Amino acid sequence: MTPFDPELSDRLPEQRWREWMARIEAVIFASATPVPRDRLVPLVGAEASVDLLIEDLKTAYADRAFELVELGGGWMFRTRPRFADAIRAAADLGERPLPFSEMEMAVLSAIAYHQPIDRAALADLFGKPISPDLISRLRHRDLIANGPRAPRRGAPQTFVTTETFLATFDLQSLRDLPDPAEQ
Amino acid sequence: MNIVASRSPGADHPSLVLPSFVLKPGELSAGALAHRAGGTLAILHGVLAPEQGVPLPLLASRLALRAAVASLRLEGRTRTETDLRDAFHFTRPGDALGPDGDALAFWRAAIGPKASPKTPVLEADVDPSEALTLGQTIAAQSGPLAGCVALIQHYLDIAPRAEREACRLSDILLARLVGWPLPFPVTALYLTKSVLRDAQTSDAGALKLQARLLDSLIDLHRLARDFARRAAAAQAMSRKLRAKTSDPALAVFLREEAVVPVPMLSPRIAGTKTPMTDRAARRFCDRLVSLGVATELTGRSSFRLYGLAP
C-alpha cells in the first residue's frame, strides 16, 4: 500500500488542487463532529491553504441543498435552512439528533444558560426532579458532558454543553446564546 | 577609602515606592500616559528584582485568576473568583472544565512553563509574530502602552471576539519590552467591553485603553509588594513547622494562589516525589491557618481551598 502523500508532487497543479479539495470533502463528510482546521492541514501540501480550498468547496456547493459551515470549532456539512420543512416531512430521520421533546429542549437550554449546573439545581429551576434518563439521552447525543463536581455534600456532578451542542444549534460560541430576556 | 558594596534597597526604600506623579490621575494624553507608565515600569524593575523576594509564580497565579474573571466579563459572562476556582479545582480528570474552568485553564497555561506566543489559540486568523512585531514597532516610537494598544487594536480588527487571546499576546509583548521573566496577566484586568469598543473607533478611546493598562501596572506594583511581604512572613513562620514535608508543601503555597489539598499535596506534593496522605495534607493546611500563614478561601467546611494569608 502506497504511503499517504499530502504533497501529490507527481500531479499537475490543477489535479493536485482538486484532489486536496476532494480529500477535505471526504474527511468532513466522514466525520460525525465538526472537523477542526488542524485536522485538515496534514491532508494537503505544505504550501496549500486549507482556507482557500474550503472557499473553493463552498463555491462548488453553491447549488447544493447542503452547505459547508464553520461551527463549534471546525467544519461540517449542514442542510440549508430552507429544506427544514422537507426534512421534517420525511419519514425516518434515524439517528440524526434533530428532534427534541419539549422537556429535553428545556433542560438543555437550562444547562446552556446556567452551566455548570447539577441535577438538584436543575430540579430547583423546574420545580420537579429531572429524569436521569433524559440527562443520559442528552449526554449520549454528545450535547452535554460531565463538568466540574459541585463543592457540596456528595460532590454531585454538574453538566456543561459541548462543541456538538454549539454545532447543532448554529452557535459559534456560548456568546451566541440568545439573550434570555428576549425569550 | 572604603568601597561601599551596593546593597539591595530595603523594602521601605523610596526607590521602590511609586512616586506621586504616577499615582495622581493625569491627563488623558499620549505623553502624560507614557511618562507615568515609564515611571511605574522603572520602579517595578526594582520591586521585581530577585533580592526583593517577590514570589513571582504566585504573583502570576493570582493575576491569572483575575485575568480569567476579567476576560470572561469581556465575553459577556459575569463570574466570581470562587466560581472559577471551584470549576477548575473540582473537575475530575476526564470531565469537562466548562466555560469558567476553561477560562482559568487558559490563563494558567499563559503563565505556565510551556507558554509561547505560538501556543495554539482559538483564533487562527491572526499571526502572533506579525502582531508582536507591530506592537514592538509602535512601542519603539511611543512607549510600551501604545505598543500594547496597537497590538490589541490589530488583533481585534481581525478577530473581534478574541479578547482573551489579544490580552494574552499583549502581556507577552509587555514582558518582552520591559524584560519581565513571566508574561504577567495584566492587560485584561481593568478592561471592559466598552473600553475595547471605543479603542477600536477613536483616538481618545485608544488613550483610555492605555490608561486602563496603566491602572494594571500600578496594581501589579501593589500586588508584587504585597506578595513579597506575605511570602517573607510565611517563610519566617515556617521554622515552626519542622516536618520533612513542610518546606516542599509550603513551596506550593508560594506558587499557587489557591491550594486544594488533594491533589496538590496528596498523594504527592506537587512538583516533588514526596508522598503525603490526604489527612496529613489537610492537617498541614489547617496548621498553616492556625499559624496565620494561610487562610481558607471558601468559608466551607468541605471542598476547602487555601491560600497564603493576606
Short mmCIF file of C-alpha atoms in Angstrom, two decimals:
data_model
loop_
_atom_site.label_atom_id
_atom_site.label_comp_id
_atom_site.label_asym_id
_atom_site.label_seq_id
_atom_site.Cartn_x
_atom_site.Cartn_y
_atom_site.Cartn_z
CA MET A 1 0.00 0.00 0.00
CA THR A 2 1.44 3.37 -1.01
CA PRO A 3 2.03 5.71 1.94
CA PHE A 4 -0.27 8.74 2.22
CA ASP A 5 1.18 11.62 0.23
CA PRO A 6 0.00 15.11 1.13
CA GLU A 7 2.18 16.83 -1.48
CA LEU A 8 1.00 14.98 -4.64
CA SER A 9 4.04 16.41 -6.42
CA ASP A 10 3.69 13.92 -9.29
CA ARG A 11 0.46 15.56 -10.44
CA LEU A 12 -0.36 18.68 -12.40
CA PRO A 13 -1.23 21.68 -10.20
CA GLU A 14 -4.91 21.61 -11.18
CA GLN A 15 -5.27 17.91 -10.42
CA ARG A 16 -3.42 18.37 -7.18
CA TRP A 17 -5.76 21.15 -6.09
CA ARG A 18 -8.87 19.11 -6.96
CA GLU A 19 -7.53 16.09 -5.09
CA TRP A 20 -6.86 18.21 -2.00
CA MET A 21 -10.37 19.60 -2.20
CA ALA A 22 -11.72 16.07 -2.50
CA ARG A 23 -9.74 14.87 0.49
CA ILE A 24 -11.06 17.67 2.67
CA GLU A 25 -14.55 16.94 1.43
CA ALA A 26 -14.17 13.25 2.26
CA VAL A 27 -12.89 13.84 5.78
CA ILE A 28 -15.61 16.31 6.65
CA PHE A 29 -18.23 14.01 5.16
CA ALA A 30 -16.97 11.04 7.12
CA SER A 31 -16.75 12.83 10.44
CA ALA A 32 -19.64 12.80 12.89
CA THR A 33 -18.44 16.02 14.54
CA PRO A 34 -17.05 19.31 13.23
CA VAL A 35 -13.53 18.93 11.85
CA PRO A 36 -11.03 21.48 13.15
CA ARG A 37 -8.62 23.14 10.72
CA ASP A 38 -5.56 21.40 12.12
CA ARG A 39 -7.03 18.02 11.25
CA LEU A 40 -7.28 19.12 7.63
CA VAL A 41 -3.78 20.59 7.33
CA PRO A 42 -1.99 17.18 7.18
CA LEU A 43 -4.11 16.14 4.22
CA VAL A 44 -2.79 18.77 1.87
CA GLY A 45 0.56 20.09 0.70
CA ALA A 46 2.64 22.35 2.89
CA GLU A 47 2.06 25.27 0.53
CA ALA A 48 -1.67 24.69 0.22
CA SER A 49 -4.12 26.91 2.05
CA VAL A 50 -6.89 24.98 3.76
CA ASP A 51 -8.93 28.19 3.79
CA LEU A 52 -8.68 28.67 0.01
CA LEU A 53 -9.53 25.02 -0.60
CA ILE A 54 -12.59 25.35 1.62
CA GLU A 55 -13.63 28.52 -0.20
CA ASP A 56 -13.48 26.58 -3.45
CA LEU A 57 -15.54 23.77 -1.93
CA LYS A 58 -18.13 26.26 -0.73
CA THR A 59 -18.36 27.68 -4.24
CA ALA A 60 -18.77 24.16 -5.62
CA TYR A 61 -21.68 23.56 -3.25
CA ALA A 62 -23.48 26.80 -4.13
CA ASP A 63 -26.32 24.97 -5.88
CA ARG A 64 -26.47 22.04 -3.49
CA ALA A 65 -29.00 21.52 -0.73
CA PHE A 66 -26.25 21.48 1.86
CA GLU A 67 -23.53 23.94 2.77
CA LEU A 68 -20.12 23.86 4.42
CA VAL A 69 -20.10 25.82 7.66
CA GLU A 70 -17.63 26.54 10.41
CA LEU A 71 -19.25 25.86 13.76
CA GLY A 72 -18.28 24.54 17.12
CA GLY A 73 -14.57 24.78 16.40
CA GLY A 74 -14.49 23.11 13.00
CA TRP A 75 -16.04 22.48 9.62
CA MET A 76 -19.15 20.44 8.91
CA PHE A 77 -21.85 19.90 6.32
CA ARG A 78 -25.29 21.13 7.08
CA THR A 79 -28.50 21.14 5.08
CA ARG A 80 -29.61 24.61 4.17
CA PRO A 81 -32.32 26.02 6.45
CA ARG A 82 -34.86 26.27 3.61
CA PHE A 83 -35.03 22.49 3.47
CA ALA A 84 -36.02 22.12 7.13
CA ASP A 85 -39.67 21.52 6.29
CA ALA A 86 -38.82 18.92 3.67
CA ILE A 87 -36.60 17.11 6.12
CA ARG A 88 -39.23 17.14 8.82
CA ALA A 89 -41.83 15.90 6.39
CA ALA A 90 -39.63 12.96 5.51
CA ALA A 91 -40.45 9.82 7.46
CA ASP A 92 -37.49 8.49 9.36
CA LEU A 93 -34.59 10.65 10.50
CA GLY A 94 -32.81 7.68 12.07
CA GLU A 95 -30.00 8.57 14.47
CA ARG A 96 -29.77 12.23 13.43
CA PRO A 97 -30.10 14.25 16.63
CA LEU A 98 -32.69 16.67 15.42
CA PRO A 99 -35.91 16.08 17.29
CA PHE A 100 -36.14 17.00 20.93
CA SER A 101 -39.05 16.66 23.27
CA GLU A 102 -40.13 19.90 24.88
CA MET A 103 -38.65 18.81 28.19
CA GLU A 104 -35.34 17.80 26.62
CA MET A 105 -35.12 21.18 24.96
CA ALA A 106 -35.97 22.96 28.19
CA VAL A 107 -33.37 21.04 30.21
CA LEU A 108 -30.75 21.52 27.51
CA SER A 109 -31.44 25.27 27.47
CA ALA A 110 -31.24 25.42 31.24
CA ILE A 111 -27.86 23.71 31.16
CA ALA A 112 -26.65 26.01 28.39
CA TYR A 113 -27.55 29.14 30.32
CA HIS A 114 -26.64 28.01 33.82
CA GLN A 115 -23.62 25.79 33.28
CA PRO A 116 -22.07 24.27 35.21
CA ILE A 117 -25.27 23.03 36.86
CA ASP A 118 -26.14 19.81 38.67
CA ARG A 119 -29.35 17.77 38.76
CA ALA A 120 -30.51 19.21 42.09
CA ALA A 121 -30.17 22.79 40.82
CA LEU A 122 -31.99 21.82 37.64
CA ALA A 123 -34.77 20.36 39.78
CA ASP A 124 -34.99 23.68 41.65
CA LEU A 125 -35.34 25.52 38.35
CA PHE A 126 -38.08 23.25 37.04
CA GLY A 127 -39.85 22.69 40.34
CA LYS A 128 -39.58 18.93 39.86
CA PRO A 129 -36.88 16.26 39.60
CA ILE A 130 -35.20 15.80 36.22
CA SER A 131 -35.22 12.23 34.95
CA PRO A 132 -31.76 10.62 34.83
CA ASP A 133 -32.82 9.06 31.52
CA LEU A 134 -33.30 12.48 29.98
CA ILE A 135 -29.84 13.54 31.10
CA SER A 136 -28.43 10.29 29.72
CA ARG A 137 -30.08 10.89 26.35
CA LEU A 138 -28.62 14.38 26.12
CA ARG A 139 -25.21 13.04 27.11
CA HIS A 140 -25.46 10.14 24.67
CA ARG A 141 -26.04 12.62 21.86
CA ASP A 142 -22.91 14.48 23.00
CA LEU A 143 -24.93 17.65 23.64
CA ILE A 144 -23.88 17.81 27.28
CA ALA A 145 -20.88 16.46 29.14
CA ASN A 146 -19.90 15.88 32.75
CA GLY A 147 -18.46 19.09 34.15
CA PRO A 148 -16.87 20.04 37.49
CA ARG A 149 -18.16 18.48 40.72
CA ALA A 150 -20.29 20.88 42.75
CA PRO A 151 -18.48 21.67 46.02
CA ARG A 152 -21.36 20.31 48.09
CA ARG A 153 -22.01 17.15 50.07
CA GLY A 154 -21.66 14.16 47.79
CA ALA A 155 -19.76 16.19 45.17
CA PRO A 156 -22.67 16.00 42.70
CA GLN A 157 -21.86 16.00 39.02
CA THR A 158 -22.55 19.21 37.12
CA PHE A 159 -23.25 19.35 33.39
CA VAL A 160 -21.91 21.62 30.71
CA THR A 161 -22.64 21.88 26.99
CA THR A 162 -20.32 20.57 24.28
CA GLU A 163 -18.92 21.60 20.89
CA THR A 164 -21.57 19.36 19.29
CA PHE A 165 -24.23 21.37 21.11
CA LEU A 166 -22.85 24.56 19.54
CA ALA A 167 -22.79 22.99 16.08
CA THR A 168 -26.30 21.60 16.38
CA PHE A 169 -27.78 24.98 17.24
CA ASP A 170 -25.67 27.02 14.86
CA LEU A 171 -23.70 28.84 17.56
CA GLN A 172 -20.06 29.90 17.22
CA SER A 173 -19.74 30.00 20.99
CA LEU A 174 -21.83 30.39 24.14
CA ARG A 175 -21.73 34.12 23.47
CA ASP A 176 -24.26 33.49 20.72
CA LEU A 177 -26.90 32.11 23.08
CA PRO A 178 -29.95 34.29 22.58
CA ASP A 179 -30.45 36.84 25.33
CA PRO A 180 -32.69 35.06 27.86
CA ALA A 181 -34.63 38.28 28.40
CA GLU A 182 -35.86 38.03 24.86
CA GLN A 183 -37.30 34.52 25.31
CA MET B 1 38.94 54.63 51.26
CA ASN B 2 36.17 52.18 51.64
CA ILE B 3 34.44 50.86 48.61
CA VAL B 4 30.80 50.65 49.57
CA ALA B 5 29.32 47.46 48.21
CA SER B 6 25.93 48.13 46.67
CA ARG B 7 23.18 46.53 48.65
CA SER B 8 19.65 45.93 47.55
CA PRO B 9 17.28 48.54 48.96
CA GLY B 10 15.18 47.57 51.96
CA ALA B 11 11.51 47.13 51.30
CA ASP B 12 10.68 50.62 52.53
CA HIS B 13 13.24 52.36 50.39
CA PRO B 14 11.81 55.24 48.33
CA SER B 15 13.20 53.76 45.15
CA LEU B 16 10.61 51.00 45.42
CA VAL B 17 7.63 53.25 46.05
CA LEU B 18 5.59 54.70 43.20
CA PRO B 19 6.14 58.46 43.02
CA SER B 20 3.11 60.71 43.25
CA PHE B 21 3.31 61.80 39.62
CA VAL B 22 2.43 58.24 38.72
CA LEU B 23 -0.40 57.91 41.20
CA LYS B 24 -2.04 61.26 40.58
CA PRO B 25 -4.69 60.94 37.89
CA GLY B 26 -3.22 62.71 34.91
CA GLU B 27 -4.21 63.99 31.53
CA LEU B 28 -5.51 61.52 29.01
CA SER B 29 -2.72 62.35 26.59
CA ALA B 30 -0.13 60.12 24.98
CA GLY B 31 2.76 61.97 26.56
CA ALA B 32 1.34 62.03 30.08
CA LEU B 33 0.44 58.34 29.97
CA ALA B 34 3.81 57.33 28.58
CA HIS B 35 5.51 59.38 31.29
CA ARG B 36 3.53 57.76 34.11
CA ALA B 37 3.98 54.30 32.60
CA GLY B 38 7.72 54.83 32.29
CA GLY B 39 7.90 55.83 35.93
CA THR B 40 5.85 52.82 37.01
CA LEU B 41 7.85 50.34 34.95
CA ALA B 42 11.15 51.70 36.25
CA ILE B 43 10.01 51.27 39.85
CA LEU B 44 8.62 47.82 39.04
CA HIS B 45 12.05 46.87 37.79
CA GLY B 46 13.38 47.37 41.32
CA VAL B 47 10.41 45.76 43.02
CA LEU B 48 10.65 42.62 40.88
CA ALA B 49 14.40 42.21 41.41
CA PRO B 50 15.19 38.82 42.98
CA GLU B 51 16.51 40.32 46.23
CA GLN B 52 13.10 41.81 46.96
CA GLY B 53 11.71 38.29 47.34
CA VAL B 54 8.52 38.64 45.31
CA PRO B 55 7.21 35.09 44.76
CA LEU B 56 6.83 35.52 41.01
CA PRO B 57 4.89 32.30 40.22
CA LEU B 58 2.41 33.14 42.99
CA LEU B 59 2.01 36.68 41.70
CA ALA B 60 1.40 35.32 38.21
CA SER B 61 -1.07 32.73 39.55
CA ARG B 62 -3.09 35.41 41.31
CA LEU B 63 -3.09 37.61 38.21
CA ALA B 64 -4.14 34.64 36.09
CA LEU B 65 -7.28 34.20 38.20
CA ARG B 66 -8.12 37.90 37.99
CA ALA B 67 -7.44 37.97 34.26
CA ALA B 68 -9.73 34.95 33.82
CA VAL B 69 -12.56 36.73 35.63
CA ALA B 70 -11.89 39.87 33.56
CA SER B 71 -11.74 38.08 30.22
CA LEU B 72 -14.96 36.20 30.96
CA ARG B 73 -16.57 39.54 31.66
CA LEU B 74 -15.38 40.76 28.26
CA GLU B 75 -17.04 37.68 26.80
CA GLY B 76 -20.33 38.54 28.48
CA ARG B 77 -20.09 36.14 31.40
CA THR B 78 -20.12 37.55 34.93
CA ARG B 79 -18.48 35.13 37.33
CA THR B 80 -16.69 35.39 40.66
CA GLU B 81 -13.21 34.22 41.57
CA THR B 82 -14.82 31.49 43.67
CA ASP B 83 -16.81 30.23 40.66
CA LEU B 84 -13.63 29.91 38.64
CA ARG B 85 -11.57 28.31 41.41
CA ASP B 86 -14.31 25.77 42.10
CA ALA B 87 -14.82 24.96 38.42
CA PHE B 88 -11.11 24.45 37.84
CA HIS B 89 -10.05 22.66 41.01
CA PHE B 90 -13.03 20.34 41.37
CA THR B 91 -13.18 18.93 37.87
CA ARG B 92 -12.15 15.28 37.88
CA PRO B 93 -9.74 14.02 35.20
CA GLY B 94 -11.68 13.17 32.05
CA ASP B 95 -14.55 15.54 32.77
CA ALA B 96 -15.07 18.88 31.04
CA LEU B 97 -13.95 22.06 32.79
CA GLY B 98 -16.89 24.06 31.48
CA PRO B 99 -16.56 27.69 30.40
CA ASP B 100 -15.40 29.02 33.79
CA GLY B 101 -12.74 26.37 34.43
CA ASP B 102 -11.72 26.70 30.82
CA ALA B 103 -11.03 30.41 31.20
CA LEU B 104 -8.82 29.79 34.24
CA ALA B 105 -7.04 26.96 32.43
CA PHE B 106 -6.34 29.33 29.54
CA TRP B 107 -4.69 31.90 31.79
CA ARG B 108 -2.80 29.30 33.81
CA ALA B 109 -1.39 27.97 30.56
CA ALA B 110 -0.46 31.53 29.55
CA ILE B 111 1.91 31.77 32.53
CA GLY B 112 2.94 28.11 32.55
CA PRO B 113 6.28 26.60 31.56
CA LYS B 114 5.13 25.72 28.04
CA ALA B 115 3.69 29.15 27.27
CA SER B 116 4.68 30.70 23.97
CA PRO B 117 3.10 33.20 21.60
CA LYS B 118 2.60 30.33 19.18
CA THR B 119 0.58 28.24 21.65
CA PRO B 120 -2.49 27.20 19.63
CA VAL B 121 -5.28 29.61 20.35
CA LEU B 122 -8.90 29.75 19.28
CA GLU B 123 -8.31 32.41 16.67
CA ALA B 124 -6.23 31.02 13.84
CA ASP B 125 -6.55 34.08 11.61
CA VAL B 126 -4.11 36.29 13.47
CA ASP B 127 -0.38 35.72 13.03
CA PRO B 128 1.07 36.25 16.51
CA SER B 129 4.55 37.16 15.20
CA GLU B 130 3.06 39.82 12.99
CA ALA B 131 1.02 41.25 15.85
CA LEU B 132 4.04 41.28 18.17
CA THR B 133 6.21 42.97 15.55
CA LEU B 134 3.59 45.65 15.05
CA GLY B 135 3.41 46.18 18.81
CA GLN B 136 7.18 46.40 19.09
CA THR B 137 7.39 48.93 16.27
CA ILE B 138 4.79 51.20 17.83
CA ALA B 139 6.34 50.77 21.27
CA ALA B 140 9.72 51.86 19.93
CA GLN B 141 8.14 55.14 18.86
CA SER B 142 5.55 55.76 21.52
CA GLY B 143 6.21 53.58 24.54
CA PRO B 144 5.02 50.15 25.71
CA LEU B 145 1.40 51.09 26.46
CA ALA B 146 0.94 52.43 22.94
CA GLY B 147 2.54 49.25 21.61
CA CYS B 148 0.11 47.05 23.56
CA VAL B 149 -2.85 49.11 22.40
CA ALA B 150 -1.72 48.86 18.76
CA LEU B 151 -1.39 45.09 19.14
CA ILE B 152 -4.87 44.80 20.71
CA GLN B 153 -6.47 47.01 18.04
CA HIS B 154 -4.82 44.96 15.28
CA TYR B 155 -5.86 41.68 16.86
CA LEU B 156 -9.49 42.64 17.46
CA ASP B 157 -9.75 44.14 13.96
CA ILE B 158 -9.10 40.70 12.52
CA ALA B 159 -10.75 38.64 15.27
CA PRO B 160 -13.29 40.78 17.16
CA ARG B 161 -14.19 38.06 19.64
CA ALA B 162 -10.70 37.01 20.54
CA GLU B 163 -10.37 39.32 23.53
CA ARG B 164 -8.59 36.83 25.74
CA GLU B 165 -6.05 35.95 23.07
CA ALA B 166 -5.41 39.62 22.32
CA CYS B 167 -4.83 40.28 26.02
CA ARG B 168 -2.54 37.28 26.33
CA LEU B 169 -0.43 38.43 23.41
CA SER B 170 -0.35 41.96 24.83
CA ASP B 171 1.04 40.52 28.08
CA ILE B 172 3.73 38.71 26.10
CA LEU B 173 4.61 41.93 24.27
CA LEU B 174 4.84 43.89 27.50
CA ALA B 175 7.02 41.26 29.18
CA ARG B 176 9.39 41.34 26.23
CA LEU B 177 9.53 45.11 26.09
CA VAL B 178 10.33 45.58 29.77
CA GLY B 179 12.25 42.40 30.48
CA TRP B 180 9.91 40.56 32.83
CA PRO B 181 10.66 36.88 33.45
CA LEU B 182 6.97 35.98 33.00
CA PRO B 183 4.14 37.42 30.89
CA PHE B 184 2.21 38.67 33.92
CA PRO B 185 -1.51 38.68 33.02
CA VAL B 186 -2.05 42.40 33.50
CA THR B 187 -3.66 43.54 30.25
CA ALA B 188 -7.17 42.22 30.86
CA LEU B 189 -7.61 43.34 34.47
CA TYR B 190 -9.34 46.70 34.01
CA LEU B 191 -10.78 46.28 30.53
CA THR B 192 -14.47 46.44 29.73
CA LYS B 193 -16.34 45.79 26.51
CA SER B 194 -16.97 49.50 26.03
CA VAL B 195 -13.31 50.45 26.58
CA LEU B 196 -12.27 47.94 23.91
CA ARG B 197 -15.02 49.07 21.56
CA ASP B 198 -14.07 52.73 21.93
CA ALA B 199 -10.40 51.91 21.43
CA GLN B 200 -11.27 50.49 18.02
CA THR B 201 -13.16 53.59 16.97
CA SER B 202 -11.41 56.69 18.33
CA ASP B 203 -8.03 58.06 19.38
CA ALA B 204 -9.50 59.15 22.69
CA GLY B 205 -10.73 55.60 23.15
CA ALA B 206 -7.26 54.25 22.44
CA LEU B 207 -5.83 56.56 25.11
CA LYS B 208 -8.48 55.36 27.56
CA LEU B 209 -7.31 51.81 26.90
CA GLN B 210 -3.75 52.93 27.65
CA ALA B 211 -4.99 54.46 30.90
CA ARG B 212 -6.56 51.12 31.88
CA LEU B 213 -3.27 49.35 31.16
CA LEU B 214 -1.52 51.87 33.36
CA ASP B 215 -4.01 51.06 36.13
CA SER B 216 -2.98 47.41 35.75
CA LEU B 217 0.71 48.27 36.07
CA ILE B 218 0.06 50.29 39.21
CA ASP B 219 -1.88 47.34 40.59
CA LEU B 220 0.94 44.98 39.65
CA HIS B 221 3.28 47.09 41.73
CA ARG B 222 0.97 46.94 44.74
CA LEU B 223 0.45 43.19 44.40
CA ALA B 224 4.15 42.45 43.98
CA ARG B 225 5.00 44.36 47.18
CA ASP B 226 2.13 42.70 48.99
CA PHE B 227 3.15 39.20 47.98
CA ALA B 228 6.78 39.85 48.90
CA ARG B 229 5.67 40.80 52.40
CA ARG B 230 3.36 37.78 52.68
CA ALA B 231 5.97 35.35 51.40
CA ALA B 232 8.57 36.67 53.85
CA ALA B 233 6.09 36.32 56.73
CA ALA B 234 5.26 32.75 55.66
CA GLN B 235 8.89 31.78 55.40
CA ALA B 236 9.63 33.24 58.85
CA MET B 237 6.79 31.18 60.35
CA SER B 238 7.89 28.05 58.51
CA ARG B 239 10.56 27.47 61.12
CA LYS B 240 7.72 26.44 63.43
CA LEU B 241 6.59 23.69 61.09
CA ARG B 242 9.52 21.33 61.41
CA ALA B 243 8.25 18.37 59.43
CA LYS B 244 10.17 16.92 56.49
CA THR B 245 7.24 17.68 54.21
CA SER B 246 6.80 21.27 55.41
CA ASP B 247 9.19 23.05 53.07
CA PRO B 248 8.05 21.49 49.80
CA ALA B 249 4.40 21.79 50.90
CA LEU B 250 4.82 25.46 51.79
CA ALA B 251 6.52 25.94 48.42
CA VAL B 252 3.21 25.01 46.78
CA PHE B 253 1.58 27.90 48.64
CA LEU B 254 4.25 30.18 47.17
CA ARG B 255 3.38 29.06 43.62
CA GLU B 256 -0.40 28.65 43.62
CA GLU B 257 -2.87 31.31 44.66
CA ALA B 258 -5.33 28.60 45.73
CA VAL B 259 -4.21 25.23 47.08
CA VAL B 260 -6.54 22.24 47.16
CA PRO B 261 -5.00 19.64 49.49
CA VAL B 262 -5.96 16.78 47.18
CA PRO B 263 -4.38 16.51 44.63
CA MET B 264 -1.90 19.39 45.11
CA LEU B 265 -0.35 17.99 48.30
CA SER B 266 -1.64 14.44 48.34
CA PRO B 267 -0.87 11.74 47.33
CA ARG B 268 2.31 13.62 46.37
CA ILE B 269 3.34 17.21 46.94
CA ALA B 270 3.05 18.87 43.52
CA GLY B 271 6.38 19.12 41.77
CA THR B 272 8.05 16.55 44.03
CA LYS B 273 8.03 12.82 44.70
CA THR B 274 7.30 13.42 48.38
CA PRO B 275 4.23 11.50 49.48
CA MET B 276 1.60 12.87 51.84
CA THR B 277 -1.65 11.27 52.98
CA ASP B 278 -4.94 13.10 52.46
CA ARG B 279 -5.27 13.51 56.20
CA ALA B 280 -1.74 14.86 56.59
CA ALA B 281 -2.29 17.29 53.75
CA ARG B 282 -5.48 18.68 55.29
CA ARG B 283 -3.84 18.82 58.73
CA PHE B 284 -0.91 20.72 57.24
CA CYS B 285 -3.23 23.29 55.67
CA ASP B 286 -5.16 23.72 58.91
CA ARG B 287 -1.87 24.14 60.79
CA LEU B 288 -0.84 26.87 58.37
CA VAL B 289 -4.16 28.59 59.01
CA SER B 290 -3.72 28.38 62.79
CA LEU B 291 -0.23 29.90 62.44
CA GLY B 292 -1.66 32.72 60.38
CA VAL B 293 0.42 31.71 57.35
CA ALA B 294 -2.57 30.68 55.24
CA THR B 295 -6.30 31.35 55.10
CA GLU B 296 -9.17 29.16 53.98
CA LEU B 297 -10.65 30.81 50.92
CA THR B 298 -14.14 29.36 50.61
CA GLY B 299 -15.68 29.51 54.07
CA ARG B 300 -16.84 25.92 53.53
CA SER B 301 -16.37 23.01 55.89
CA SER B 302 -15.54 20.70 52.99
CA PHE B 303 -14.14 21.20 49.49
CA ARG B 304 -11.82 23.74 51.06
CA LEU B 305 -9.25 25.83 49.26
CA TYR B 306 -6.33 27.52 50.96
CA GLY B 307 -4.17 30.48 50.06
CA LEU B 308 -1.28 32.45 51.51
CA ALA B 309 -2.63 34.67 54.28
CA PRO B 310 -3.05 38.34 53.40
#
